[in-house]
CSV table of C-alpha atoms in Angstrom, one decimal:
chain,number,residue,atom,x,y,z
A,1,MET,CA,159.3,62.8,100.0
A,2,THR,CA,161.9,65.5,99.6
A,3,LEU,CA,162.8,67.1,102.9
A,4,GLU,CA,164.8,70.2,103.6
A,5,VAL,CA,166.7,70.1,106.8
A,6,GLU,CA,168.0,73.5,107.8
A,7,GLN,CA,169.3,75.6,110.6
A,8,LYS,CA,169.8,79.4,110.6
A,9,PHE,CA,171.9,81.5,112.9
A,10,PRO,CA,172.1,85.3,113.4
A,11,LEU,CA,175.6,86.8,112.9
A,12,GLU,CA,176.8,90.2,114.1
A,13,ALA,CA,173.9,90.3,116.6
A,14,GLY,CA,175.8,90.5,119.9
A,15,GLY,CA,175.0,88.0,122.7
A,16,GLY,CA,177.8,85.7,121.7
A,17,THR,CA,176.8,85.5,118.0
A,18,PRO,CA,180.0,85.4,115.8
A,19,THR,CA,180.9,88.2,113.5
A,20,ARG,CA,181.1,87.7,109.7
A,21,ALA,CA,184.9,87.7,109.9
A,22,GLU,CA,184.9,85.0,112.6
A,23,ILE,CA,182.5,82.8,110.7
A,24,ASN,CA,184.3,83.3,107.4
A,25,ALA,CA,187.6,82.2,109.0
A,26,ARG,CA,186.0,79.1,110.6
A,27,LEU,CA,184.3,78.2,107.3
A,28,ALA,CA,187.6,78.7,105.4
A,29,ARG,CA,189.3,76.4,107.8
A,30,LEU,CA,186.7,73.7,106.9
A,31,GLY,CA,187.3,74.2,103.2
A,32,CYS,CA,184.0,76.0,102.3
A,33,GLN,CA,183.8,76.9,98.6
A,34,TRP,CA,181.9,80.2,98.0
A,35,SER,CA,180.0,81.2,94.9
A,36,ALA,CA,179.2,84.8,93.8
A,37,PRO,CA,176.6,86.6,95.8
A,38,VAL,CA,173.1,86.7,94.2
A,39,GLU,CA,170.1,89.0,94.8
A,40,GLN,CA,167.0,86.9,95.7
A,41,VAL,CA,163.5,88.4,95.7
A,42,ASP,CA,160.9,86.2,97.3
A,43,ARG,CA,157.2,86.9,97.1
A,44,TYR,CA,155.1,84.9,99.6
A,45,PHE,CA,151.5,84.1,99.1
A,46,ALA,CA,148.6,83.4,101.5
A,47,HIS,CA,146.4,80.4,100.8
A,48,PRO,CA,142.7,81.1,100.0
A,49,ALA,CA,141.4,78.7,102.7
A,50,ARG,CA,144.0,78.3,105.4
A,51,ASP,CA,146.3,80.5,107.4
A,52,PHE,CA,149.9,79.5,106.5
A,53,ALA,CA,151.1,81.3,109.6
A,54,GLU,CA,149.1,78.8,111.7
A,55,THR,CA,149.8,75.8,109.6
A,56,ASP,CA,153.5,76.7,109.4
A,57,GLU,CA,153.5,76.3,105.6
A,58,ALA,CA,154.7,78.7,102.9
A,59,LEU,CA,154.2,79.3,99.2
A,60,ARG,CA,156.8,81.4,97.5
A,61,LEU,CA,157.8,82.7,94.1
A,62,ARG,CA,161.6,83.3,94.0
A,63,ARG,CA,163.4,85.4,91.4
A,64,VAL,CA,167.1,85.1,91.1
A,65,GLY,CA,168.3,87.3,88.3
A,66,ASP,CA,166.3,86.1,85.3
A,67,GLU,CA,165.4,82.7,86.8
A,68,ASN,CA,162.2,82.0,88.6
A,69,ARG,CA,161.0,79.1,90.9
A,70,VAL,CA,157.9,78.3,92.8
A,71,THR,CA,158.3,76.6,96.2
A,72,TYR,CA,156.0,75.0,98.7
A,73,LYS,CA,157.3,74.4,102.2
A,74,GLY,CA,155.4,72.1,104.6
A,75,PRO,CA,155.2,72.5,108.3
A,76,LYS,CA,158.4,72.0,110.3
A,77,LEU,CA,158.7,68.4,111.5
A,78,ASP,CA,161.0,68.7,114.5
A,79,ALA,CA,161.9,71.1,117.2
A,80,ALA,CA,165.6,71.8,116.8
A,81,THR,CA,166.3,72.1,113.1
A,82,LYS,CA,163.8,73.3,110.5
A,83,THR,CA,163.1,70.0,108.7
A,84,ARG,CA,160.2,70.3,106.3
A,85,ARG,CA,158.8,68.9,103.1
A,86,GLU,CA,159.8,71.0,100.1
A,87,ILE,CA,158.4,71.0,96.6
A,88,GLU,CA,160.2,73.3,94.3
A,89,LEU,CA,160.1,73.6,90.5
A,90,PRO,CA,161.3,76.1,87.9
A,91,ILE,CA,158.8,78.3,86.1
A,92,GLU,CA,159.2,80.4,83.0
A,93,PRO,CA,162.1,82.8,83.3
A,94,GLY,CA,162.0,86.6,83.1
A,95,LYS,CA,159.7,89.2,84.4
A,96,GLU,CA,156.8,87.9,82.3
A,97,GLY,CA,157.1,84.4,83.6
A,98,LEU,CA,157.0,85.6,87.1
A,99,ALA,CA,154.0,87.9,86.4
A,100,CYS,CA,152.1,85.2,84.7
A,101,PHE,CA,152.5,82.7,87.5
A,102,ALA,CA,151.6,85.4,90.1
A,103,GLU,CA,148.5,86.1,88.0
A,104,LEU,CA,147.6,82.4,88.0
A,105,LEU,CA,147.9,82.3,91.8
A,106,GLU,CA,145.9,85.4,92.3
A,107,ALA,CA,143.1,84.1,90.0
A,108,LEU,CA,143.0,81.1,92.3
A,109,SER,CA,142.6,83.5,95.3
A,110,PHE,CA,146.1,83.2,96.7
A,111,ARG,CA,147.0,86.7,98.0
A,112,PRO,CA,150.5,88.2,97.9
A,113,VAL,CA,151.7,88.8,101.5
A,114,ARG,CA,155.1,90.4,101.4
A,115,GLU,CA,158.3,90.4,99.5
A,116,VAL,CA,161.6,89.4,101.1
A,117,ALA,CA,164.7,90.7,99.4
A,118,LYS,CA,168.2,89.5,100.3
A,119,THR,CA,171.7,89.1,99.1
A,120,ARG,CA,172.7,85.5,99.4
A,121,THR,CA,176.3,84.3,99.1
A,122,PRO,CA,176.0,80.5,98.6
A,123,GLY,CA,178.8,78.1,99.8
A,124,MET,CA,179.4,74.4,99.8
A,125,LEU,CA,181.2,72.4,102.4
A,126,ASP,CA,182.1,68.8,102.8
A,127,TRP,CA,181.3,67.6,106.3
A,128,GLN,CA,181.1,64.1,107.6
A,129,GLY,CA,181.0,62.8,104.0
A,130,ARG,CA,178.1,65.1,103.0
A,131,HIS,CA,178.0,68.1,100.7
A,132,ILE,CA,176.4,70.7,103.0
A,133,GLU,CA,174.9,73.9,101.6
A,134,ILE,CA,175.8,77.1,103.3
A,135,ALA,CA,174.2,80.5,102.7
A,136,LEU,CA,175.3,83.8,104.0
A,137,ASP,CA,172.2,86.0,103.9
A,138,GLU,CA,172.1,89.8,104.2
A,139,VAL,CA,168.4,90.7,104.7
A,140,ALA,CA,167.5,94.3,104.8
A,141,ARG,CA,166.1,95.5,108.1
A,142,ILE,CA,166.7,92.2,110.0
A,143,GLY,CA,170.4,91.5,109.6
A,144,THR,CA,172.9,88.9,108.6
A,145,PHE,CA,172.4,85.2,109.0
A,146,LEU,CA,174.2,81.9,108.2
A,147,GLU,CA,172.0,79.1,106.9
A,148,ILE,CA,173.2,75.5,106.9
A,149,GLU,CA,171.0,73.2,104.8
A,150,LEU,CA,170.7,69.6,103.5
A,151,VAL,CA,168.1,68.4,101.0
A,152,THR,CA,167.3,64.8,101.9
A,153,ASP,CA,164.5,62.2,102.3
A,154,GLU,CA,162.6,60.7,105.3
A,155,GLN,CA,165.0,57.8,105.8
A,156,ASP,CA,168.0,60.1,106.1
A,157,ALA,CA,166.4,63.1,107.9
A,158,GLU,CA,167.6,62.2,111.4
A,159,ALA,CA,171.2,61.6,110.3
A,160,ALA,CA,171.1,64.9,108.3
A,161,ARG,CA,169.9,66.7,111.4
A,162,VAL,CA,172.8,65.3,113.4
A,163,ALA,CA,175.3,66.3,110.7
A,164,ILE,CA,174.0,69.9,110.6
A,165,GLN,CA,173.9,70.3,114.3
A,166,SER,CA,177.5,69.0,114.7
A,167,LEU,CA,178.6,71.4,112.0
A,168,ALA,CA,176.9,74.3,113.8
A,169,VAL,CA,178.7,73.4,117.0
A,170,GLU,CA,182.0,73.2,115.2
A,171,LEU,CA,181.3,76.7,113.8
A,172,GLY,CA,180.5,78.1,117.3
A,173,LEU,CA,176.9,78.7,116.3
A,174,THR,CA,174.5,78.0,119.2
A,175,ARG,CA,171.6,80.4,119.0
A,176,SER,CA,169.5,79.2,116.1
A,177,GLU,CA,166.7,81.3,114.7
A,178,ARG,CA,163.5,79.2,114.0
A,179,ARG,CA,161.5,82.1,112.5
A,180,SER,CA,161.5,82.5,108.7
A,181,TYR,CA,162.7,85.8,107.3
A,182,LEU,CA,159.1,86.5,106.3
A,183,GLU,CA,158.0,86.0,109.9
A,184,MET,CA,160.7,88.3,111.2
A,185,LEU,CA,159.9,91.0,108.7
A,186,LEU,CA,156.2,90.8,109.4
A,187,GLU,CA,157.1,91.3,113.1
A,188,VAL,CA,159.3,94.3,112.2
A,189,ASP,CA,156.5,95.7,110.0
A,190,SER,CA,153.9,95.5,112.8
B,1,MET,CA,143.5,90.4,80.1
B,2,THR,CA,143.8,87.5,77.7
B,3,LEU,CA,140.5,86.1,76.7
B,4,GLU,CA,139.7,82.8,75.0
B,5,VAL,CA,136.7,83.1,72.7
B,6,GLU,CA,135.5,79.6,71.7
B,7,GLN,CA,132.6,77.7,70.2
B,8,LYS,CA,132.4,73.9,70.1
B,9,PHE,CA,130.0,71.8,67.9
B,10,PRO,CA,129.3,68.1,68.0
B,11,LEU,CA,129.9,66.2,64.7
B,12,GLU,CA,128.5,62.8,63.7
B,13,ALA,CA,125.8,63.1,66.3
B,14,GLY,CA,122.7,63.1,64.1
B,15,GLY,CA,120.0,65.8,64.4
B,16,GLY,CA,121.5,67.8,61.6
B,17,THR,CA,125.1,67.8,62.8
B,18,PRO,CA,127.5,67.4,60.0
B,19,THR,CA,129.6,64.3,59.4
B,20,ARG,CA,133.4,64.6,59.6
B,21,ALA,CA,133.6,64.2,55.8
B,22,GLU,CA,131.2,67.1,55.3
B,23,ILE,CA,133.0,69.4,57.7
B,24,ASN,CA,136.4,68.4,56.2
B,25,ALA,CA,135.1,69.3,52.8
B,26,ARG,CA,133.8,72.7,53.9
B,27,LEU,CA,137.0,73.5,55.8
B,28,ALA,CA,139.1,72.5,52.8
B,29,ARG,CA,137.1,74.9,50.6
B,30,LEU,CA,137.9,77.7,53.1
B,31,GLY,CA,141.6,76.9,52.9
B,32,CYS,CA,142.0,75.3,56.4
B,33,GLN,CA,145.6,74.1,57.0
B,34,TRP,CA,145.8,71.0,59.2
B,35,SER,CA,148.6,69.9,61.5
B,36,ALA,CA,149.3,66.3,62.7
B,37,PRO,CA,147.0,64.9,65.3
B,38,VAL,CA,148.3,65.0,68.9
B,39,GLU,CA,147.3,63.1,72.1
B,40,GLN,CA,146.3,65.5,74.8
B,41,VAL,CA,145.8,64.3,78.4
B,42,ASP,CA,144.2,66.9,80.7
B,43,ARG,CA,144.0,66.5,84.4
B,44,TYR,CA,141.5,68.8,86.1
B,45,PHE,CA,141.8,69.9,89.7
B,46,ALA,CA,139.2,71.0,92.3
B,47,HIS,CA,139.9,74.2,94.3
B,48,PRO,CA,140.3,73.7,98.1
B,49,ALA,CA,137.8,76.5,98.9
B,50,ARG,CA,135.3,76.8,96.0
B,51,ASP,CA,133.3,74.6,93.7
B,52,PHE,CA,134.7,75.2,90.2
B,53,ALA,CA,131.5,73.6,88.8
B,54,GLU,CA,129.5,76.4,90.4
B,55,THR,CA,131.9,79.2,89.7
B,56,ASP,CA,132.4,78.0,86.1
B,57,GLU,CA,136.2,78.0,86.4
B,58,ALA,CA,138.8,75.4,85.7
B,59,LEU,CA,142.3,74.5,86.6
B,60,ARG,CA,144.0,72.0,84.3
B,61,LEU,CA,147.4,70.4,83.8
B,62,ARG,CA,147.8,69.4,80.1
B,63,ARG,CA,150.3,67.0,78.7
B,64,VAL,CA,150.9,66.9,75.0
B,65,GLY,CA,153.7,64.4,74.3
B,66,ASP,CA,156.6,65.6,76.5
B,67,GLU,CA,155.3,69.1,76.9
B,68,ASN,CA,153.3,70.2,79.9
B,69,ARG,CA,151.2,73.3,80.6
B,70,VAL,CA,149.1,74.7,83.4
B,71,THR,CA,145.9,76.6,82.5
B,72,TYR,CA,143.4,78.6,84.5
B,73,LYS,CA,140.1,79.3,82.9
B,74,GLY,CA,137.7,81.9,84.3
B,75,PRO,CA,133.9,81.9,84.2
B,76,LYS,CA,132.3,82.2,80.8
B,77,LEU,CA,131.5,85.8,80.1
B,78,ASP,CA,128.7,85.5,77.5
B,79,ALA,CA,125.8,83.3,76.6
B,80,ALA,CA,126.5,82.3,73.0
B,81,THR,CA,130.2,81.6,72.7
B,82,LYS,CA,132.5,80.5,75.5
B,83,THR,CA,134.5,83.7,76.1
B,84,ARG,CA,136.6,83.4,79.2
B,85,ARG,CA,139.7,84.7,80.8
B,86,GLU,CA,142.6,82.3,80.2
B,87,ILE,CA,146.0,82.2,82.0
B,88,GLU,CA,148.3,79.5,80.6
B,89,LEU,CA,151.9,78.9,81.1
B,90,PRO,CA,154.4,76.1,80.3
B,91,ILE,CA,155.7,74.0,83.2
B,92,GLU,CA,158.7,71.6,83.3
B,93,PRO,CA,158.5,69.0,80.5
B,94,GLY,CA,158.3,65.2,81.0
B,95,LYS,CA,156.5,62.9,83.4
B,96,GLU,CA,158.6,64.3,86.3
B,97,GLY,CA,157.6,67.9,85.6
B,98,LEU,CA,154.0,67.0,85.5
B,99,ALA,CA,154.2,64.9,88.7
B,100,CYS,CA,156.0,67.6,90.5
B,101,PHE,CA,153.4,70.3,89.6
B,102,ALA,CA,150.6,67.9,90.6
B,103,GLU,CA,152.3,67.3,93.9
B,104,LEU,CA,152.6,71.1,94.5
B,105,LEU,CA,148.8,71.5,93.7
B,106,GLU,CA,147.9,68.6,96.0
B,107,ALA,CA,150.1,70.0,98.9
B,108,LEU,CA,148.0,73.1,98.5
B,109,SER,CA,144.8,71.0,98.8
B,110,PHE,CA,143.8,71.1,95.2
B,111,ARG,CA,142.2,67.7,94.4
B,112,PRO,CA,142.5,65.8,91.1
B,113,VAL,CA,139.0,65.4,89.7
B,114,ARG,CA,139.3,63.5,86.4
B,115,GLU,CA,141.4,63.1,83.3
B,116,VAL,CA,140.2,64.0,79.9
B,117,ALA,CA,142.1,62.2,77.1
B,118,LYS,CA,141.5,63.2,73.5
B,119,THR,CA,143.1,63.1,70.0
B,120,ARG,CA,143.2,66.7,68.7
B,121,THR,CA,143.9,67.5,65.1
B,122,PRO,CA,144.7,71.3,65.0
B,123,GLY,CA,143.9,73.4,62.0
B,124,MET,CA,144.4,77.1,61.1
B,125,LEU,CA,142.1,79.1,58.9
B,126,ASP,CA,142.1,82.7,57.7
B,127,TRP,CA,138.6,84.2,58.0
B,128,GLN,CA,137.6,87.8,57.8
B,129,GLY,CA,141.3,88.8,58.2
B,130,ARG,CA,141.9,86.7,61.3
B,131,HIS,CA,143.9,83.5,61.9
B,132,ILE,CA,141.3,81.3,63.5
B,133,GLU,CA,142.2,78.1,65.4
B,134,ILE,CA,140.3,75.0,64.5
B,135,ALA,CA,140.5,71.8,66.5
B,136,LEU,CA,138.9,68.5,65.5
B,137,ASP,CA,138.7,66.6,68.8
B,138,GLU,CA,137.9,62.9,69.2
B,139,VAL,CA,137.1,62.3,72.9
B,140,ALA,CA,136.6,58.8,74.1
B,141,ARG,CA,133.0,58.0,75.3
B,142,ILE,CA,131.5,61.4,74.2
B,143,GLY,CA,132.3,61.7,70.5
B,144,THR,CA,133.8,64.0,67.9
B,145,PHE,CA,133.7,67.8,68.1
B,146,LEU,CA,134.9,70.8,66.1
B,147,GLU,CA,136.2,73.7,68.2
B,148,ILE,CA,136.6,77.2,66.7
B,149,GLU,CA,138.8,79.5,68.8
B,150,LEU,CA,140.4,82.9,69.0
B,151,VAL,CA,142.7,84.2,71.7
B,152,THR,CA,142.1,87.9,72.1
B,153,ASP,CA,141.7,90.8,74.6
B,154,GLU,CA,138.7,92.6,76.1
B,155,GLN,CA,138.6,95.3,73.4
B,156,ASP,CA,138.4,92.8,70.6
B,157,ALA,CA,136.2,90.2,72.3
B,158,GLU,CA,132.9,91.2,70.7
B,159,ALA,CA,134.3,91.4,67.2
B,160,ALA,CA,136.0,88.0,67.8
B,161,ARG,CA,132.7,86.5,68.8
B,162,VAL,CA,131.0,87.8,65.7
B,163,ALA,CA,133.9,86.4,63.5
B,164,ILE,CA,133.6,83.0,65.1
B,165,GLN,CA,129.8,82.8,64.8
B,166,SER,CA,129.9,83.8,61.1
B,167,LEU,CA,132.4,81.1,60.5
B,168,ALA,CA,130.2,78.6,62.3
B,169,VAL,CA,127.3,79.6,60.1
B,170,GLU,CA,129.4,79.3,57.0
B,171,LEU,CA,130.4,75.8,58.1
B,172,GLY,CA,126.7,74.8,58.7
B,173,LEU,CA,127.3,74.4,62.4
B,174,THR,CA,124.4,75.6,64.4
B,175,ARG,CA,124.0,73.4,67.5
B,176,SER,CA,126.9,74.6,69.8
B,177,GLU,CA,127.9,72.7,72.9
B,178,ARG,CA,128.5,74.9,75.9
B,179,ARG,CA,129.5,72.2,78.3
B,180,SER,CA,133.2,71.3,78.7
B,181,TYR,CA,134.5,67.9,77.9
B,182,LEU,CA,135.1,67.5,81.6
B,183,GLU,CA,131.4,68.3,82.4
B,184,MET,CA,130.2,65.9,79.7
B,185,LEU,CA,132.4,63.1,81.0
B,186,LEU,CA,131.3,63.6,84.6
B,187,GLU,CA,127.7,63.4,83.4
B,188,VAL,CA,128.5,60.2,81.5
B,189,ASP,CA,130.3,58.8,84.6
B,190,SER,CA,127.4,59.5,86.9
């Protein structure tokens, strides 16, 4: 089973959270390689028979430029990081591919919940012999966050968690955010 | 909305149904162009919250060689032909693409119901100014069938039904089969 192990930290939020400039300097010192920023638009869907907010799952269509993907995320499996089962696959590109998949989901009674739009700057960092994914996310209305992520399997999940947490400590990131962007935006909406 | 208008007729089944040789001769006379036979393996899924058998819907993963597609079929909209909403889109090719999509559906609590394997010989026929799709299907355990199909929209659906029914009459096909292959196989199973 493919697992996503992830921790997310607010930046520029006061209360000891680092600024972007501080985190950029620390990541640069560790050799982080950045890619160009991309606009990601995620559309989340509600399941016809269960409350994903209660079951802690998510079903998402993501558009990045012309590329589209569908992603299922299972419930979080531990308390500190956000380790969860992830199933992700590409779907037909372009607006039409996205619209057709959304139409399929809606015919099956999945209901669109909300869109989450963000600018993501992806980075890659070698840490303790692993390639760790970094994402600097600017999310309208809720702020700037740094995500640290590894995609792994069940055997390696605990070691992956340790690696991510030690990197977070090295970066001076202590106040992790367990809520998803969707959850935060729904709270801001209400 | 994309609609599939379809009629299906048993061949070689006695009771006045034509033989394959007879139907081939009649189709040849009308200029039917055949393509090479293909093996199609369809895996049908049950919805987590409603009984597709009762609602007359279907969700299917189809494998044809290395290509995969997902298809939703809505309830039949008329009594004579099988006119129904159809949403179909390609998914990642190969065994892995199919397995990954099936895993996504099962994580969302769709349950695999049954596989339907058949050899389909596709044909194309010009009839009353339309390109009509023909399929000669050999389905293990339930026999040989000829399908006549048009993909159209709501405005054209009635005219498409008339065209298909007149072609069926021309081909000497009178006893249409409204059940799906899946329904027939489930009846044979039970």
